[in-house]
Amino acid sequence: MLATLWLISLSFPTLRAQPLISCPYKNLCQWPLLSGNDIVLKCDLPRALWYFSSILGEDLFLINSMHNIKNLPSGSLQLTNPQPSQSGLYRCQDKHSILMVEYEIDFQDVSTLHITHKALDQQTLQNETLRLGGEVLVFTQWEPWQNCNRCGVPGERKRLGYCYIEEPQEKPMPCGLYLRDEKPPHTRLRPEIQVEACLVPCGPAKELEQSYFIFDIYQLGKLTNNAWLDCPLSSVYR
Ligand SMILES: *[C@@H]1O[C@H](CO)[C@@H](O)[C@H](O)[C@H]1NC(C)=O
């Protein structure tokens, strides 16, 4: 049985593939993501212009030189080590100010990540109601389980869960986008990650698909409750 909690992170030093976030042409998409983990926002227009307005709703400004944001030749926008304070609206336009695509991103704070392992009977975060004017429900919206990190032998896999808030009869929203500048000090308002054991056979297709990954396994300190995936070149998204 598993006696310790392992955190799995994958890295790929030379052909680093960053998760690409995309949204249909002329649409607005809302995404929760984890701070500290690189991503690329897609916009299919070379020399596209990107504008940003923080979650506090200040005026949009043109992104041309921010230390951790890069306009890629394809038109997409690369964010390296994004911070919770960089949550907000990212708008891609052409040179005539015609909207291509917009993203509302909630970078949930990776340093508050709640980490549990199924095999250790650790509890994921429970649904809670919060009083904010009216009553709202805070819950975790889980992503699908990611691939097992090994085949043929016991391995582990993980899934990410983002903090969402739901008003009665309304569509749930990522917590940061719902709360905007309100910051109620509440411990339920955080993202989580769940790990479980897995055992998958090695198929030729699977091997090919994963052959270029390098798996690094980091042991989580037993004496600390705070942990985050912050190793060079690692990503929680795969
Ligand atoms: C928590 O709330 C979500 C959203 O309403 C719901 O889908 C889920 O079933 C709830 N979970 C529990 C354990 O009640």
PDB file of C-alpha atoms and ligand atoms in Angstrom:
ATOM      1  CA  MET A   1       0.000   0.000   0.000  1.00  0.00           C
ATOM      2  CA  LEU A   2       0.975   3.577  -0.346  1.00  0.00           C
ATOM      3  CA  ALA A   3       2.546   4.887   2.784  1.00  0.00           C
ATOM      4  CA  THR A   4       3.506   8.322   1.606  1.00  0.00           C
ATOM      5  CA  LEU A   5       1.943  10.948  -0.527  1.00  0.00           C
ATOM      6  CA  TRP A   6       3.709  11.437  -3.789  1.00  0.00           C
ATOM      7  CA  LEU A   7       3.248  14.314  -6.080  1.00  0.00           C
ATOM      8  CA  ILE A   8       3.746  13.579  -9.673  1.00  0.00           C
ATOM      9  CA  SER A   9       4.832  16.155 -12.080  1.00  0.00           C
ATOM     10  CA  LEU A  10       5.898  15.703 -15.596  1.00  0.00           C
ATOM     11  CA  SER A  11       8.488  17.633 -17.381  1.00  0.00           C
ATOM     12  CA  PHE A  12       9.880  17.713 -20.807  1.00  0.00           C
ATOM     13  CA  PRO A  13      12.947  19.887 -21.014  1.00  0.00           C
ATOM     14  CA  THR A  14      13.540  20.329 -24.720  1.00  0.00           C
ATOM     15  CA  LEU A  15      10.183  20.139 -26.467  1.00  0.00           C
ATOM     16  CA  ARG A  16       8.196  21.815 -23.797  1.00  0.00           C
ATOM     17  CA  ALA A  17       4.570  21.796 -24.841  1.00  0.00           C
ATOM     18  CA  GLN A  18       2.586  24.420 -23.011  1.00  0.00           C
ATOM     19  CA  PRO A  19      -1.099  23.866 -22.523  1.00  0.00           C
ATOM     20  CA  LEU A  20      -2.977  25.784 -25.158  1.00  0.00           C
ATOM     21  CA  ILE A  21      -6.214  27.432 -24.087  1.00  0.00           C
ATOM     22  CA  SER A  22      -8.579  28.058 -26.959  1.00  0.00           C
ATOM     23  CA  CYS A  23     -11.962  29.603 -27.513  1.00  0.00           C
ATOM     24  CA  PRO A  24     -14.145  29.799 -30.668  1.00  0.00           C
ATOM     25  CA  TYR A  25     -13.745  32.826 -32.943  1.00  0.00           C
ATOM     26  CA  LYS A  26     -15.441  36.001 -31.625  1.00  0.00           C
ATOM     27  CA  ASN A  27     -16.480  34.267 -28.397  1.00  0.00           C
ATOM     28  CA  LEU A  28     -15.802  35.017 -24.751  1.00  0.00           C
ATOM     29  CA  CYS A  29     -14.630  32.005 -22.768  1.00  0.00           C
ATOM     30  CA  GLN A  30     -14.222  31.803 -19.013  1.00  0.00           C
ATOM     31  CA  TRP A  31     -11.474  29.584 -17.664  1.00  0.00           C
ATOM     32  CA  PRO A  32     -10.170  28.793 -14.223  1.00  0.00           C
ATOM     33  CA  LEU A  33      -6.448  27.969 -14.286  1.00  0.00           C
ATOM     34  CA  LEU A  34      -3.725  27.536 -11.687  1.00  0.00           C
ATOM     35  CA  SER A  35      -1.295  30.343 -11.011  1.00  0.00           C
ATOM     36  CA  GLY A  36       2.381  29.504 -11.407  1.00  0.00           C
ATOM     37  CA  ASN A  37       1.748  27.221 -14.362  1.00  0.00           C
ATOM     38  CA  ASP A  38       2.574  28.418 -17.863  1.00  0.00           C
ATOM     39  CA  ILE A  39      -0.142  28.585 -20.489  1.00  0.00           C
ATOM     40  CA  VAL A  40      -0.758  29.932 -23.991  1.00  0.00           C
ATOM     41  CA  LEU A  41      -3.976  31.737 -24.910  1.00  0.00           C
ATOM     42  CA  LYS A  42      -4.814  31.020 -28.518  1.00  0.00           C
ATOM     43  CA  CYS A  43      -5.588  33.633 -31.146  1.00  0.00           C
ATOM     44  CA  ASP A  44      -5.127  32.719 -34.790  1.00  0.00           C
ATOM     45  CA  LEU A  45      -3.964  36.000 -36.222  1.00  0.00           C
ATOM     46  CA  PRO A  46      -0.310  36.864 -36.758  1.00  0.00           C
ATOM     47  CA  ARG A  47       0.457  40.304 -35.251  1.00  0.00           C
ATOM     48  CA  ALA A  48      -2.742  40.209 -33.221  1.00  0.00           C
ATOM     49  CA  LEU A  49      -3.104  42.902 -30.568  1.00  0.00           C
ATOM     50  CA  TRP A  50      -3.816  41.747 -27.035  1.00  0.00           C
ATOM     51  CA  TYR A  51      -5.507  43.881 -24.404  1.00  0.00           C
ATOM     52  CA  PHE A  52      -5.836  43.169 -20.712  1.00  0.00           C
ATOM     53  CA  SER A  53      -8.011  44.418 -17.930  1.00  0.00           C
ATOM     54  CA  SER A  54      -7.557  43.030 -14.435  1.00  0.00           C
ATOM     55  CA  ILE A  55     -10.321  41.347 -12.531  1.00  0.00           C
ATOM     56  CA  LEU A  56     -11.039  44.666 -10.830  1.00  0.00           C
ATOM     57  CA  GLY A  57     -12.444  45.919 -14.118  1.00  0.00           C
ATOM     58  CA  GLU A  58     -10.093  48.794 -14.875  1.00  0.00           C
ATOM     59  CA  ASP A  59      -9.699  49.991 -18.484  1.00  0.00           C
ATOM     60  CA  LEU A  60      -8.250  47.638 -21.054  1.00  0.00           C
ATOM     61  CA  PHE A  61      -4.650  48.321 -21.910  1.00  0.00           C
ATOM     62  CA  LEU A  62      -2.441  47.045 -24.697  1.00  0.00           C
ATOM     63  CA  ILE A  63      -0.093  44.284 -23.644  1.00  0.00           C
ATOM     64  CA  ASN A  64       3.261  44.914 -25.245  1.00  0.00           C
ATOM     65  CA  SER A  65       5.848  44.570 -22.585  1.00  0.00           C
ATOM     66  CA  MET A  66       5.082  42.699 -19.435  1.00  0.00           C
ATOM     67  CA  HIS A  67       7.863  40.677 -17.916  1.00  0.00           C
ATOM     68  CA  ASN A  68       6.067  37.344 -18.065  1.00  0.00           C
ATOM     69  CA  ILE A  69       3.765  37.788 -21.059  1.00  0.00           C
ATOM     70  CA  LYS A  70       4.916  37.290 -24.625  1.00  0.00           C
ATOM     71  CA  ASN A  71       3.116  37.839 -27.922  1.00  0.00           C
ATOM     72  CA  LEU A  72       3.921  34.807 -30.067  1.00  0.00           C
ATOM     73  CA  PRO A  73       4.355  35.109 -33.875  1.00  0.00           C
ATOM     74  CA  SER A  74       1.217  32.992 -34.382  1.00  0.00           C
ATOM     75  CA  GLY A  75      -0.834  35.649 -32.602  1.00  0.00           C
ATOM     76  CA  SER A  76      -1.239  33.645 -29.399  1.00  0.00           C
ATOM     77  CA  LEU A  77      -0.242  34.975 -26.008  1.00  0.00           C
ATOM     78  CA  GLN A  78       2.194  33.138 -23.758  1.00  0.00           C
ATOM     79  CA  LEU A  79       1.995  33.602 -19.999  1.00  0.00           C
ATOM     80  CA  THR A  80       4.927  32.358 -17.957  1.00  0.00           C
ATOM     81  CA  ASN A  81       4.372  31.804 -14.251  1.00  0.00           C
ATOM     82  CA  PRO A  82       1.084  33.778 -14.219  1.00  0.00           C
ATOM     83  CA  GLN A  83       0.010  35.188 -10.861  1.00  0.00           C
ATOM     84  CA  PRO A  84      -3.446  35.380  -9.261  1.00  0.00           C
ATOM     85  CA  SER A  85      -3.218  39.163  -9.733  1.00  0.00           C
ATOM     86  CA  GLN A  86      -3.112  38.554 -13.497  1.00  0.00           C
ATOM     87  CA  SER A  87      -6.655  37.211 -13.454  1.00  0.00           C
ATOM     88  CA  GLY A  88      -8.928  39.201 -15.718  1.00  0.00           C
ATOM     89  CA  LEU A  89      -9.969  39.793 -19.290  1.00  0.00           C
ATOM     90  CA  TYR A  90      -7.593  39.038 -22.157  1.00  0.00           C
ATOM     91  CA  ARG A  91      -8.874  40.296 -25.498  1.00  0.00           C
ATOM     92  CA  CYS A  92      -7.354  39.535 -28.888  1.00  0.00           C
ATOM     93  CA  GLN A  93      -8.103  42.068 -31.666  1.00  0.00           C
ATOM     94  CA  ASP A  94      -6.930  42.739 -35.174  1.00  0.00           C
ATOM     95  CA  LYS A  95      -5.388  46.097 -36.156  1.00  0.00           C
ATOM     96  CA  HIS A  96      -8.830  47.541 -36.978  1.00  0.00           C
ATOM     97  CA  SER A  97      -9.984  46.785 -33.414  1.00  0.00           C
ATOM     98  CA  ILE A  98     -12.133  43.900 -34.577  1.00  0.00           C
ATOM     99  CA  LEU A  99     -12.586  41.349 -31.835  1.00  0.00           C
ATOM    100  CA  MET A 100     -11.042  37.946 -32.542  1.00  0.00           C
ATOM    101  CA  VAL A 101     -11.501  36.204 -29.213  1.00  0.00           C
ATOM    102  CA  GLU A 102     -11.657  37.017 -25.494  1.00  0.00           C
ATOM    103  CA  TYR A 103     -10.783  35.082 -22.376  1.00  0.00           C
ATOM    104  CA  GLU A 104     -11.774  35.714 -18.808  1.00  0.00           C
ATOM    105  CA  ILE A 105      -9.178  33.885 -16.776  1.00  0.00           C
ATOM    106  CA  ASP A 106      -9.268  33.166 -13.053  1.00  0.00           C
ATOM    107  CA  PHE A 107      -5.748  32.223 -11.962  1.00  0.00           C
ATOM    108  CA  GLN A 108      -6.549  30.342  -8.783  1.00  0.00           C
ATOM    109  CA  ASP A 109      -3.764  30.548  -6.229  1.00  0.00           C
ATOM    110  CA  VAL A 110      -1.591  27.445  -6.492  1.00  0.00           C
ATOM    111  CA  SER A 111      -0.063  28.156  -3.083  1.00  0.00           C
ATOM    112  CA  THR A 112      -3.438  27.414  -1.470  1.00  0.00           C
ATOM    113  CA  LEU A 113      -3.871  24.123  -3.343  1.00  0.00           C
ATOM    114  CA  HIS A 114      -5.615  21.428  -1.289  1.00  0.00           C
ATOM    115  CA  ILE A 115      -3.916  18.101  -2.045  1.00  0.00           C
ATOM    116  CA  THR A 116      -5.417  14.715  -1.255  1.00  0.00           C
ATOM    117  CA  HIS A 117      -4.644  11.105  -2.073  1.00  0.00           C
ATOM    118  CA  LYS A 118      -7.542   8.706  -2.502  1.00  0.00           C
ATOM    119  CA  ALA A 119      -5.599   5.702  -1.239  1.00  0.00           C
ATOM    120  CA  LEU A 120      -4.885   7.525   2.014  1.00  0.00           C
ATOM    121  CA  ASP A 121      -8.587   8.248   2.552  1.00  0.00           C
ATOM    122  CA  GLN A 122      -7.917  11.952   2.531  1.00  0.00           C
ATOM    123  CA  GLN A 123     -11.011  14.083   2.098  1.00  0.00           C
ATOM    124  CA  THR A 124     -11.497  16.401  -0.804  1.00  0.00           C
ATOM    125  CA  LEU A 125     -13.048  19.786  -0.043  1.00  0.00           C
ATOM    126  CA  GLN A 126     -16.742  19.643   0.755  1.00  0.00           C
ATOM    127  CA  ASN A 127     -19.502  21.788  -0.704  1.00  0.00           C
ATOM    128  CA  GLU A 128     -20.170  24.815   1.440  1.00  0.00           C
ATOM    129  CA  THR A 129     -22.660  27.623   1.380  1.00  0.00           C
ATOM    130  CA  LEU A 130     -21.380  31.131   1.738  1.00  0.00           C
ATOM    131  CA  ARG A 131     -23.369  34.233   2.603  1.00  0.00           C
ATOM    132  CA  LEU A 132     -22.565  37.022   0.146  1.00  0.00           C
ATOM    133  CA  GLY A 133     -25.658  39.143  -0.006  1.00  0.00           C
ATOM    134  CA  GLY A 134     -27.588  35.973  -0.740  1.00  0.00           C
ATOM    135  CA  GLU A 135     -26.491  32.408  -0.216  1.00  0.00           C
ATOM    136  CA  VAL A 136     -24.139  30.904  -2.770  1.00  0.00           C
ATOM    137  CA  LEU A 137     -22.700  27.432  -3.061  1.00  0.00           C
ATOM    138  CA  VAL A 138     -18.927  26.929  -3.208  1.00  0.00           C
ATOM    139  CA  PHE A 139     -17.909  23.641  -4.780  1.00  0.00           C
ATOM    140  CA  THR A 140     -15.100  21.985  -6.730  1.00  0.00           C
ATOM    141  CA  GLN A 141     -15.507  21.384 -10.431  1.00  0.00           C
ATOM    142  CA  TRP A 142     -13.218  18.486 -11.328  1.00  0.00           C
ATOM    143  CA  GLU A 143     -11.299  18.125 -14.561  1.00  0.00           C
ATOM    144  CA  PRO A 144     -11.054  14.608 -16.023  1.00  0.00           C
ATOM    145  CA  TRP A 145      -8.399  12.316 -14.593  1.00  0.00           C
ATOM    146  CA  GLN A 146      -5.076  12.741 -16.361  1.00  0.00           C
ATOM    147  CA  ASN A 147      -3.110   9.814 -17.773  1.00  0.00           C
ATOM    148  CA  CYS A 148      -1.510   7.298 -15.460  1.00  0.00           C
ATOM    149  CA  ASN A 149       2.166   8.202 -15.114  1.00  0.00           C
ATOM    150  CA  ARG A 150       3.298   4.613 -15.696  1.00  0.00           C
ATOM    151  CA  CYS A 151       2.149   1.552 -17.605  1.00  0.00           C
ATOM    152  CA  GLY A 152       2.568  -2.111 -16.793  1.00  0.00           C
ATOM    153  CA  VAL A 153       3.376  -1.317 -13.160  1.00  0.00           C
ATOM    154  CA  PRO A 154       1.403   0.555 -10.488  1.00  0.00           C
ATOM    155  CA  GLY A 155       1.454   4.275 -11.058  1.00  0.00           C
ATOM    156  CA  GLU A 156      -0.456   7.350 -10.061  1.00  0.00           C
ATOM    157  CA  ARG A 157      -2.661   9.835 -11.792  1.00  0.00           C
ATOM    158  CA  LYS A 158      -4.095  13.156 -10.800  1.00  0.00           C
ATOM    159  CA  ARG A 159      -6.944  15.473 -11.525  1.00  0.00           C
ATOM    160  CA  LEU A 160      -7.347  19.166 -10.929  1.00  0.00           C
ATOM    161  CA  GLY A 161     -10.377  20.686  -9.289  1.00  0.00           C
ATOM    162  CA  TYR A 162     -11.215  24.364  -9.518  1.00  0.00           C
ATOM    163  CA  CYS A 163     -13.159  26.486  -7.077  1.00  0.00           C
ATOM    164  CA  TYR A 164     -16.591  27.398  -8.439  1.00  0.00           C
ATOM    165  CA  ILE A 165     -19.461  29.430  -7.069  1.00  0.00           C
ATOM    166  CA  GLU A 166     -23.070  28.812  -7.956  1.00  0.00           C
ATOM    167  CA  GLU A 167     -26.004  31.083  -7.274  1.00  0.00           C
ATOM    168  CA  PRO A 168     -29.380  29.363  -7.188  1.00  0.00           C
ATOM    169  CA  GLN A 169     -30.667  28.949 -10.775  1.00  0.00           C
ATOM    170  CA  GLU A 170     -27.505  30.412 -12.269  1.00  0.00           C
ATOM    171  CA  LYS A 171     -24.623  28.952 -14.207  1.00  0.00           C
ATOM    172  CA  PRO A 172     -21.641  28.281 -11.892  1.00  0.00           C
ATOM    173  CA  MET A 173     -18.636  30.593 -12.258  1.00  0.00           C
ATOM    174  CA  PRO A 174     -14.972  30.230 -11.295  1.00  0.00           C
ATOM    175  CA  CYS A 175     -14.672  31.720  -7.796  1.00  0.00           C
ATOM    176  CA  GLY A 176     -12.354  34.588  -8.751  1.00  0.00           C
ATOM    177  CA  LEU A 177     -14.586  35.694 -11.635  1.00  0.00           C
ATOM    178  CA  TYR A 178     -17.657  35.572  -9.433  1.00  0.00           C
ATOM    179  CA  LEU A 179     -16.096  37.403  -6.495  1.00  0.00           C
ATOM    180  CA  ARG A 180     -14.146  40.022  -8.522  1.00  0.00           C
ATOM    181  CA  ASP A 181     -12.672  42.461  -6.021  1.00  0.00           C
ATOM    182  CA  GLU A 182     -14.468  40.946  -3.043  1.00  0.00           C
ATOM    183  CA  LYS A 183     -12.044  38.795  -1.140  1.00  0.00           C
ATOM    184  CA  PRO A 184     -13.907  37.054   1.643  1.00  0.00           C
ATOM    185  CA  PRO A 185     -11.308  35.348   3.834  1.00  0.00           C
ATOM    186  CA  HIS A 186     -12.641  31.850   3.489  1.00  0.00           C
ATOM    187  CA  THR A 187     -10.588  28.659   3.392  1.00  0.00           C
ATOM    188  CA  ARG A 188     -13.023  26.915   1.028  1.00  0.00           C
ATOM    189  CA  LEU A 189     -12.126  29.340  -1.755  1.00  0.00           C
ATOM    190  CA  ARG A 190      -9.239  27.408  -3.240  1.00  0.00           C
ATOM    191  CA  PRO A 191      -8.335  24.904  -5.937  1.00  0.00           C
ATOM    192  CA  GLU A 192      -7.494  21.290  -5.253  1.00  0.00           C
ATOM    193  CA  ILE A 193      -5.725  18.307  -6.691  1.00  0.00           C
ATOM    194  CA  GLN A 194      -6.529  14.660  -6.100  1.00  0.00           C
ATOM    195  CA  VAL A 195      -4.143  11.778  -6.665  1.00  0.00           C
ATOM    196  CA  GLU A 196      -5.046   8.114  -6.997  1.00  0.00           C
ATOM    197  CA  ALA A 197      -3.310   4.850  -7.765  1.00  0.00           C
ATOM    198  CA  CYS A 198      -3.663   3.410 -11.252  1.00  0.00           C
ATOM    199  CA  LEU A 199      -2.495   0.381 -13.174  1.00  0.00           C
ATOM    200  CA  VAL A 200      -2.765   0.443 -16.934  1.00  0.00           C
ATOM    201  CA  PRO A 201      -1.414  -2.041 -19.463  1.00  0.00           C
ATOM    202  CA  CYS A 202       1.257  -0.856 -21.860  1.00  0.00           C
ATOM    203  CA  GLY A 203      -0.256  -0.586 -25.312  1.00  0.00           C
ATOM    204  CA  PRO A 204       1.856   0.390 -28.301  1.00  0.00           C
ATOM    205  CA  ALA A 205      -0.263   3.494 -28.910  1.00  0.00           C
ATOM    206  CA  LYS A 206       0.000   4.643 -25.315  1.00  0.00           C
ATOM    207  CA  GLU A 207       3.766   4.185 -25.309  1.00  0.00           C
ATOM    208  CA  LEU A 208       4.089   6.296 -28.402  1.00  0.00           C
ATOM    209  CA  GLU A 209       1.833   8.981 -27.016  1.00  0.00           C
ATOM    210  CA  GLN A 210       3.809   9.257 -23.785  1.00  0.00           C
ATOM    211  CA  SER A 211       7.261   8.263 -24.919  1.00  0.00           C
ATOM    212  CA  TYR A 212       8.637  11.767 -24.790  1.00  0.00           C
ATOM    213  CA  PHE A 213       7.595  12.511 -21.248  1.00  0.00           C
ATOM    214  CA  ILE A 214      10.064  12.439 -18.436  1.00  0.00           C
ATOM    215  CA  PHE A 215       8.482  11.685 -15.107  1.00  0.00           C
ATOM    216  CA  ASP A 216       9.878  13.280 -12.017  1.00  0.00           C
ATOM    217  CA  ILE A 217       8.454  12.277  -8.698  1.00  0.00           C
ATOM    218  CA  TYR A 218       8.747  14.596  -5.745  1.00  0.00           C
ATOM    219  CA  GLN A 219       7.989  13.489  -2.244  1.00  0.00           C
ATOM    220  CA  LEU A 220       5.765  15.806  -0.319  1.00  0.00           C
ATOM    221  CA  GLY A 221       7.224  16.796   3.018  1.00  0.00           C
ATOM    222  CA  LYS A 222       5.418  14.980   5.797  1.00  0.00           C
ATOM    223  CA  LEU A 223       5.653  17.938   8.120  1.00  0.00           C
ATOM    224  CA  THR A 224       4.057  20.497   5.921  1.00  0.00           C
ATOM    225  CA  ASN A 225       0.532  21.033   4.752  1.00  0.00           C
ATOM    226  CA  ASN A 226       1.560  23.610   2.214  1.00  0.00           C
ATOM    227  CA  ALA A 227       2.847  22.293  -1.032  1.00  0.00           C
ATOM    228  CA  TRP A 228       2.744  23.320  -4.601  1.00  0.00           C
ATOM    229  CA  LEU A 229       3.990  22.041  -7.882  1.00  0.00           C
ATOM    230  CA  ASP A 230       6.663  24.503  -8.706  1.00  0.00           C
ATOM    231  CA  CYS A 231       9.547  22.582 -10.192  1.00  0.00           C
ATOM    232  CA  PRO A 232      11.346  23.907 -13.252  1.00  0.00           C
ATOM    233  CA  LEU A 233       9.608  22.880 -16.463  1.00  0.00           C
ATOM    234  CA  SER A 234       6.817  21.059 -14.709  1.00  0.00           C
ATOM    235  CA  SER A 235       3.178  21.507 -15.510  1.00  0.00           C
ATOM    236  CA  VAL A 236       0.116  20.420 -13.589  1.00  0.00           C
ATOM    237  CA  TYR A 237      -1.933  20.339 -16.746  1.00  0.00           C
ATOM    238  CA  ARG A 238      -0.739  17.015 -18.091  1.00  0.00           C
TER     239      ARG A 238
HETATM  240  C1  LIG B   1     -21.692  19.973  -4.760  1.00  0.00           C
HETATM  241  O1  LIG B   1     -22.283  20.939  -5.591  1.00  0.00           O
HETATM  242  C2  LIG B   1     -22.204  20.652  -6.987  1.00  0.00           C
HETATM  243  C3  LIG B   1     -22.756  21.834  -7.748  1.00  0.00           C
HETATM  244  O2  LIG B   1     -24.067  22.141  -7.425  1.00  0.00           O
HETATM  245  C4  LIG B   1     -22.956  19.354  -7.273  1.00  0.00           C
HETATM  246  O3  LIG B   1     -22.844  19.039  -8.638  1.00  0.00           O
HETATM  247  C5  LIG B   1     -22.373  18.234  -6.435  1.00  0.00           C
HETATM  248  O4  LIG B   1     -23.121  17.065  -6.613  1.00  0.00           O
HETATM  249  C6  LIG B   1     -22.370  18.630  -4.944  1.00  0.00           C
HETATM  250  N1  LIG B   1     -21.674  17.599  -4.195  1.00  0.00           N
HETATM  251  C7  LIG B   1     -22.169  17.075  -3.086  1.00  0.00           C
HETATM  252  C8  LIG B   1     -21.342  16.046  -2.420  1.00  0.00           C
HETATM  253  O5  LIG B   1     -23.243  17.421  -2.635  1.00  0.00           O
END
